[in-house]
């Protein structure tokens, strides 16, 4: 069995549609420059209210990825 080393970073994604899209936006953007992402955990969820409705979501996540040799 191979030992693994991981690094964890924090990202905040946003969306006008919902929480899941905010997470997916953050992961999609990070995947353009970060290889071997393995998992994420939601740290914080918040939103912006306009005219009595949810107008915008922001979700902060921690993403773990493998450190290459």
Coordinates of C-alpha atoms in Angstrom, one line a residue:
X1 CA 0.0 0.0 0.0
X2 CA 1.3 3.4 -0.9
X3 CA 1.4 6.2 1.7
X4 CA -0.2 9.5 0.6
X5 CA 0.5 13.1 1.6
X6 CA -2.3 15.7 1.2
X7 CA -2.4 19.4 1.2
X8 CA -5.6 21.3 2.2
X9 CA -6.6 24.7 0.9
X10 CA -9.7 26.9 1.5
X11 CA -11.8 28.2 -1.3
X12 CA -15.0 30.2 -1.5
X13 CA -17.4 29.7 -4.5
X14 CA -20.4 31.8 -5.3
X15 CA -23.7 31.4 -7.2
X16 CA -27.0 33.0 -7.8
X17 CA -28.6 29.6 -8.2
X18 CA -27.7 27.7 -5.1
X19 CA -25.3 26.0 -2.7
X20 CA -24.4 23.1 -4.8
X21 CA -23.5 25.3 -7.8
X22 CA -21.4 27.5 -5.6
X23 CA -19.4 24.4 -4.5
X24 CA -19.1 23.2 -8.1
X25 CA -17.9 26.6 -9.3
X26 CA -15.1 26.7 -6.7
X27 CA -14.0 23.1 -7.5
X28 CA -14.2 23.7 -11.3
X29 CA -12.1 26.9 -11.1
X30 CA -9.5 25.3 -8.8
X31 CA -9.3 22.2 -11.1
X32 CA -7.8 24.5 -13.8
X33 CA -4.6 24.9 -11.8
X34 CA -4.7 22.2 -9.0
X35 CA -4.2 18.5 -9.8
X36 CA -5.2 15.4 -7.9
X37 CA -8.0 17.0 -5.8
X38 CA -9.6 14.2 -3.7
X39 CA -12.2 15.5 -1.3
X40 CA -13.9 18.6 0.1
X41 CA -15.6 19.7 3.3
X42 CA -18.1 22.6 3.7
X43 CA -16.8 25.1 6.2
X44 CA -19.3 27.9 5.9
X45 CA -22.4 28.8 4.0
X46 CA -23.7 32.3 3.8
X47 CA -25.9 34.4 1.4
X48 CA -27.0 37.8 0.4
X49 CA -30.6 38.9 0.7
X50 CA -32.2 41.4 -1.7
X51 CA -35.9 42.3 -1.8
X52 CA -36.7 39.7 0.9
X53 CA -35.3 36.8 -1.2
X54 CA -32.0 35.0 -1.4
X55 CA -30.1 36.7 -4.1
X56 CA -26.6 35.1 -3.9
X57 CA -24.9 32.1 -2.2
X58 CA -21.3 31.9 -1.0
X59 CA -19.9 28.6 0.2
X60 CA -16.5 28.2 1.8
X61 CA -14.9 24.8 1.4
X62 CA -11.7 23.1 2.3
X63 CA -10.3 21.0 -0.6
X64 CA -7.7 18.2 -0.1
X65 CA -5.4 17.2 -2.9
X66 CA -2.5 14.8 -3.2
X67 CA 1.0 16.2 -3.1
X68 CA 3.1 14.8 -6.0
X69 CA 6.5 13.4 -5.6

